[in-house]
PDB file of C-alpha atoms in Angstrom:
ATOM      1  CA  MET A 175      26.898 -40.113  10.796  1.00 62.00           C
ATOM      2  CA  PRO A 176      23.099 -40.074  11.130  1.00 84.00           C
ATOM      3  CA  TRP A 177      22.242 -37.529  13.342  1.00 85.00           C
ATOM      4  CA  GLN A 178      24.253 -35.087  11.432  1.00 86.00           C
ATOM      5  CA  ILE A 179      22.457 -36.104   8.345  1.00 87.00           C
ATOM      6  CA  VAL A 180      19.354 -34.643  10.769  1.00 87.00           C
ATOM      7  CA  ILE A 181      20.733 -31.607  12.430  1.00 88.00           C
ATOM      8  CA  VAL A 182      21.558 -30.347   8.848  1.00 87.00           C
ATOM      9  CA  THR A 183      18.509 -31.463   7.810  1.00 88.00           C
ATOM     10  CA  ILE A 184      16.714 -29.529  10.766  1.00 88.00           C
ATOM     11  CA  ILE A 185      19.281 -26.416  10.395  1.00 88.00           C
ATOM     12  CA  VAL A 186      18.955 -25.710   6.733  1.00 90.00           C
ATOM     13  CA  VAL A 187      14.253 -26.175   6.885  1.00 89.00           C
ATOM     14  CA  ALA A 188      15.173 -23.220   9.731  1.00 87.00           C
ATOM     15  CA  VAL A 189      17.293 -21.643   7.606  1.00 89.00           C
ATOM     16  CA  VAL A 190      14.456 -20.937   3.655  1.00 90.00           C
ATOM     17  CA  MET A 191      11.924 -20.906   6.539  1.00 89.00           C
ATOM     18  CA  LEU A 192      12.722 -17.612   8.187  1.00 87.00           C
ATOM     19  CA  PRO A 193      12.152 -15.157   5.628  1.00 84.00           C
ATOM     20  CA  PHE A 194       8.529 -16.892   4.954  1.00 86.00           C
ATOM     21  CA  VAL A 195       7.865 -16.834   9.284  1.00 84.00           C
ATOM     22  CA  ALA A 196       9.287 -13.029   8.913  1.00 79.00           C
ATOM     23  CA  LEU A 197       6.942 -11.979   6.260  1.00 79.00           C
ATOM     24  CA  TYR A 198       4.185 -13.552   8.395  1.00 83.00           C
ATOM     25  CA  LEU A 199       5.002 -12.553  11.843  1.00 76.00           C
ATOM     26  CA  ARG A 200       5.187  -9.325   9.744  1.00 77.00           C
ATOM     27  CA  ARG A 201       1.944  -9.218   7.821  1.00 78.00           C
ATOM     28  CA  ARG A 202       0.039 -10.378  11.711  1.00 78.00           C
ATOM     29  CA  TRP A 203       2.012  -6.426  13.194  1.00 75.00           C
ATOM     30  CA  LEU A 204       0.599  -4.508  10.959  1.00 73.00           C
ATOM     31  CA  THR A 205      -2.763  -6.418  10.636  1.00 74.00           C
ATOM     32  CA  GLY A 206      -2.618  -5.676  14.364  1.00 73.00           C
ATOM     33  CA  GLN A 207      -1.598  -1.474  13.588  1.00 69.00           C
ATOM     34  CA  GLY A 208      -4.565  -0.963  11.989  1.00 69.00           C
ATOM     35  CA  GLY A 209      -6.952  -2.262   9.117  1.00 77.00           C
ATOM     36  CA  LEU A 210      -4.743  -3.962   5.999  1.00 85.00           C
ATOM     37  CA  PHE A 211      -6.289  -4.171   2.726  1.00 89.00           C
ATOM     38  CA  ASP A 212      -4.535  -5.639   0.030  1.00 88.00           C
ATOM     39  CA  CYS A 213      -3.465  -2.842  -2.112  1.00 91.00           C
ATOM     40  CA  ALA A 214      -0.750  -2.814  -5.371  1.00 92.00           C
ATOM     41  CA  TYR A 215       1.359   0.305  -6.527  1.00 92.00           C
ATOM     42  CA  GLN A 216       1.954   1.546  -9.961  1.00 90.00           C
ATOM     43  CA  LEU A 217       5.703   2.814 -10.432  1.00 86.00           C
ATOM     44  CA  PRO A 218       5.486   5.891 -11.940  1.00 80.00           C
ATOM     45  CA  ASP A 219       8.702   6.029 -13.898  1.00 76.00           C
ATOM     46  CA  ALA A 220       8.773   2.226 -15.434  1.00 70.00           C
ATOM     47  CA  PRO A 221       8.599   1.304 -18.807  1.00 71.00           C
ATOM     48  CA  GLY A 222       4.674  -0.016 -19.186  1.00 69.00           C
ATOM     49  CA  PRO A 223       2.116  -0.788 -16.848  1.00 71.00           C
ATOM     50  CA  ALA A 224       4.971  -1.808 -13.728  1.00 86.00           C
ATOM     51  CA  TRP A 225       2.493  -2.906 -11.146  1.00 89.00           C
ATOM     52  CA  VAL A 226       4.251  -3.782  -7.051  1.00 90.00           C
ATOM     53  CA  LEU A 227       2.134  -6.066  -5.169  1.00 89.00           C
ATOM     54  CA  GLY A 228       1.885  -4.709  -1.562  1.00 89.00           C
ATOM     55  CA  VAL A 229      -0.677  -4.021   1.466  1.00 90.00           C
ATOM     56  CA  ALA A 230      -1.553  -0.914   2.647  1.00 92.00           C
ATOM     57  CA  ARG A 231      -3.523   0.735   5.688  1.00 89.00           C
ATOM     58  CA  TYR A 232      -5.449   3.445   7.275  1.00 89.00           C
ATOM     59  CA  ARG A 233      -3.303   5.478  10.281  1.00 86.00           C
ATOM     60  CA  ARG A 234      -3.830   8.987  11.714  1.00 84.00           C
ATOM     61  CA  GLU A 235      -4.148  11.387   8.994  1.00 87.00           C
ATOM     62  CA  GLN A 236      -2.306   8.960   5.973  1.00 90.00           C
ATOM     63  CA  LEU A 237      -2.821   5.810   3.567  1.00 90.00           C
ATOM     64  CA  GLU A 238       0.547   4.246   4.478  1.00 90.00           C
ATOM     65  CA  TRP A 239       1.290   1.618   1.916  1.00 92.00           C
ATOM     66  CA  PHE A 240       3.796  -1.279   1.911  1.00 90.00           C
ATOM     67  CA  ARG A 241       5.307  -3.709   0.020  1.00 88.00           C
ATOM     68  CA  ALA A 242       3.670  -7.413   0.532  1.00 86.00           C
ATOM     69  CA  PHE A 243       7.142  -9.572  -0.199  1.00 82.00           C
ATOM     70  CA  SER A 244       9.397  -7.246   2.044  1.00 81.00           C
ATOM     71  CA  LEU A 245      10.711  -7.135   5.585  1.00 77.00           C
ATOM     72  CA  SER A 246      10.454  -3.438   6.248  1.00 78.00           C
ATOM     73  CA  LEU A 247       7.627  -1.946   8.823  1.00 80.00           C
ATOM     74  CA  ARG A 248       7.513   1.259   7.625  1.00 87.00           C
ATOM     75  CA  PRO A 249       6.233   2.388   4.698  1.00 90.00           C
ATOM     76  CA  LYS A 250       6.919   2.925   1.329  1.00 91.00           C
ATOM     77  CA  HIS A 251       4.537   5.528   0.043  1.00 91.00           C
ATOM     78  CA  VAL A 252       2.233   8.192   2.350  1.00 92.00           C
ATOM     79  CA  PHE A 253      -0.842   9.762   0.889  1.00 92.00           C
ATOM     80  CA  PRO A 254      -1.622  12.761   3.616  1.00 91.00           C
ATOM     81  CA  ARG A 255      -5.388  12.493   2.948  1.00 89.00           C
ATOM     82  CA  VAL A 256      -4.644  16.919   3.372  1.00 87.00           C
ATOM     83  CA  GLY A 257      -2.987  16.698   0.050  1.00 86.00           C
ATOM     84  CA  THR A 258      -4.736  14.549  -1.782  1.00 89.00           C
ATOM     85  CA  THR A 259      -7.236  14.249  -4.328  1.00 89.00           C
ATOM     86  CA  TYR A 260      -8.965  11.838  -5.259  1.00 90.00           C
ATOM     87  CA  VAL A 261      -8.824  12.198  -9.381  1.00 91.00           C
ATOM     88  CA  HIS A 262     -11.058   8.927 -11.380  1.00 92.00           C
ATOM     89  CA  GLN A 263     -10.844   5.190 -11.509  1.00 93.00           C
ATOM     90  CA  ARG A 264     -10.454   2.310 -14.033  1.00 92.00           C
ATOM     91  CA  THR A 265     -10.840  -1.264 -14.463  1.00 92.00           C
ATOM     92  CA  PRO A 266      -7.636  -2.591 -15.294  1.00 90.00           C
ATOM     93  CA  GLN A 267      -6.563  -3.280 -19.428  1.00 87.00           C
ATOM     94  CA  GLY A 268      -4.780  -5.602 -21.027  1.00 85.00           C
ATOM     95  CA  LEU A 269      -1.597  -7.208 -19.471  1.00 83.00           C
ATOM     96  CA  GLU A 270      -2.504  -5.158 -15.672  1.00 83.00           C
ATOM     97  CA  ALA A 271      -6.284  -7.642 -15.264  1.00 83.00           C
ATOM     98  CA  ILE A 272      -3.780 -10.728 -15.477  1.00 84.00           C
ATOM     99  CA  ALA A 273      -0.927  -9.300 -13.182  1.00 83.00           C
ATOM    100  CA  LEU A 274      -3.377  -7.520 -10.699  1.00 87.00           C
ATOM    101  CA  PHE A 275      -5.649  -8.900  -8.252  1.00 84.00           C
ATOM    102  CA  GLU A 276      -9.520 -10.587 -10.236  1.00 85.00           C
ATOM    103  CA  GLY A 277     -12.427  -7.341  -9.617  1.00 87.00           C
ATOM    104  CA  SER A 278     -10.417  -4.937  -8.638  1.00 91.00           C
ATOM    105  CA  LEU A 279     -10.871  -0.853  -9.933  1.00 93.00           C
ATOM    106  CA  ILE A 280      -7.156   0.886 -10.732  1.00 93.00           C
ATOM    107  CA  VAL A 281      -7.906   4.449  -8.394  1.00 94.00           C
ATOM    108  CA  THR A 282      -5.443   7.946  -9.566  1.00 93.00           C
ATOM    109  CA  LEU A 283      -4.760   9.836  -6.397  1.00 93.00           C
ATOM    110  CA  ARG A 284      -2.621  12.836  -7.077  1.00 92.00           C
ATOM    111  CA  ASP A 285      -0.447  15.259  -4.508  1.00 90.00           C
ATOM    112  CA  LYS A 286      -1.680  18.466  -4.007  1.00 86.00           C
ATOM    113  CA  ALA A 287       2.613  19.557  -3.298  1.00 84.00           C
ATOM    114  CA  THR A 288       3.140  18.057  -5.890  1.00 88.00           C
ATOM    115  CA  GLY A 289       0.336  18.051  -8.600  1.00 87.00           C
ATOM    116  CA  SER A 290       2.095  14.070  -9.779  1.00 88.00           C
ATOM    117  CA  THR A 291       0.170  11.057  -9.787  1.00 90.00           C
ATOM    118  CA  SER A 292      -0.435   7.383  -8.158  1.00 91.00           C
ATOM    119  CA  ALA A 293      -2.035   4.703  -9.043  1.00 91.00           C
ATOM    120  CA  LEU A 294      -2.744   2.341  -6.386  1.00 93.00           C
ATOM    121  CA  SER A 295      -5.303  -1.223  -7.253  1.00 93.00           C
ATOM    122  CA  MET A 296      -7.532  -2.124  -5.006  1.00 92.00           C
ATOM    123  CA  ALA A 297     -11.614  -3.914  -4.445  1.00 91.00           C
ATOM    124  CA  SER A 298     -13.903  -1.695  -5.045  1.00 89.00           C
ATOM    125  CA  ASP A 299     -14.853  -1.956  -1.639  1.00 91.00           C
ATOM    126  CA  GLU A 300     -11.969  -0.294  -0.476  1.00 91.00           C
ATOM    127  CA  ALA A 301     -11.184   2.311  -3.680  1.00 91.00           C
ATOM    128  CA  LEU A 302     -14.723   3.712  -2.165  1.00 91.00           C
ATOM    129  CA  ALA A 303     -13.715   3.316   0.754  1.00 90.00           C
ATOM    130  CA  LEU A 304     -10.937   6.061  -0.127  1.00 90.00           C
ATOM    131  CA  MET A 305     -13.448   8.258  -1.359  1.00 91.00           C
ATOM    132  CA  SER A 306     -15.367   7.914   1.468  1.00 89.00           C
ATOM    133  CA  TRP A 307     -11.917   8.939   3.933  1.00 87.00           C
ATOM    134  CA  LEU A 308     -10.452  11.376   0.976  1.00 87.00           C
ATOM    135  CA  GLU A 309     -13.941  13.067   1.332  1.00 85.00           C
ATOM    136  CA  SER A 310     -14.720  12.896   5.271  1.00 81.00           C
ATOM    137  CA  ALA A 311     -11.604  15.646   5.963  1.00 65.00           C
ATOM    138  CA  PRO A 312     -12.632  18.488   8.726  1.00 65.00           C
ATOM    139  CA  PRO A 313     -13.721  21.243   6.821  1.00 63.00           C
ATOM    140  CA  GLY A 314     -11.259  23.111   5.479  1.00 59.00           C
ATOM    141  CA  SER A 315      -8.260  20.850   5.907  1.00 56.00           C
ATOM    142  CA  HIS A 316      -8.507  20.812   1.448  1.00 54.00           C
ATOM    143  CA  TYR A 317      -6.446  24.284   2.021  1.00 52.00           C
ATOM    144  CA  LEU A 318      -2.695  23.856   1.524  1.00 49.00           C
ATOM    145  CA  PRO A 319      -0.750  27.039   2.472  1.00 48.00           C
ATOM    146  CA  GLY A 320       0.281  29.770  -0.220  1.00 47.00           C
ATOM    147  CA  SER A 321      -1.949  27.300  -2.748  1.00 46.00           C
ATOM    148  CA  ALA A 322      -3.995  28.770  -5.479  1.00 48.00           C
ATOM    149  CA  ASP A 323      -7.404  27.248  -3.219  1.00 48.00           C
ATOM    150  CA  SER A 324      -6.777  28.719  -0.574  1.00 44.00           C
ATOM    151  CA  PRO A 325      -9.046  31.145   1.364  1.00 45.00           C
ATOM    152  CA  ASN A 326      -8.288  34.546   1.345  1.00 47.00           C
ATOM    153  CA  PRO A 327      -7.211  35.009   4.983  1.00 44.00           C
ATOM    154  CA  ASN A 328      -8.806  38.357   5.051  1.00 44.00           C
TER     155      ASN A 328
END
């Protein structure tokens, strides 16, 4: 009888710990695929400043954003270098300062194709790296076919 209690206890502890182990292994896998940094994403259609904690990484010519508490190995949002422009940055205000990491900056990006904006919160070093990454795209890659700022092919 006491062995049954021990076995049940071990099974219950294993089942409770399984999601935490899975999150840890996911984070390790993402880190192994490239430099990972903490980055929160502001939900665009939510009432008020709704921030979701996550991580981001640069992969090929994209910035990929993943939810922190998800088991998915696919990014939730992808920001292509060619189609993304830096708009501005600011410090968190009001409740944002409590919800986000200390010392973080909020960077606003614009999608060139749709004109929509996205806000990301990250440490100041990562914000500087993001601006450098966006500005260091190869010459001519900032032009999208058919856009108003495309160079005249003639």
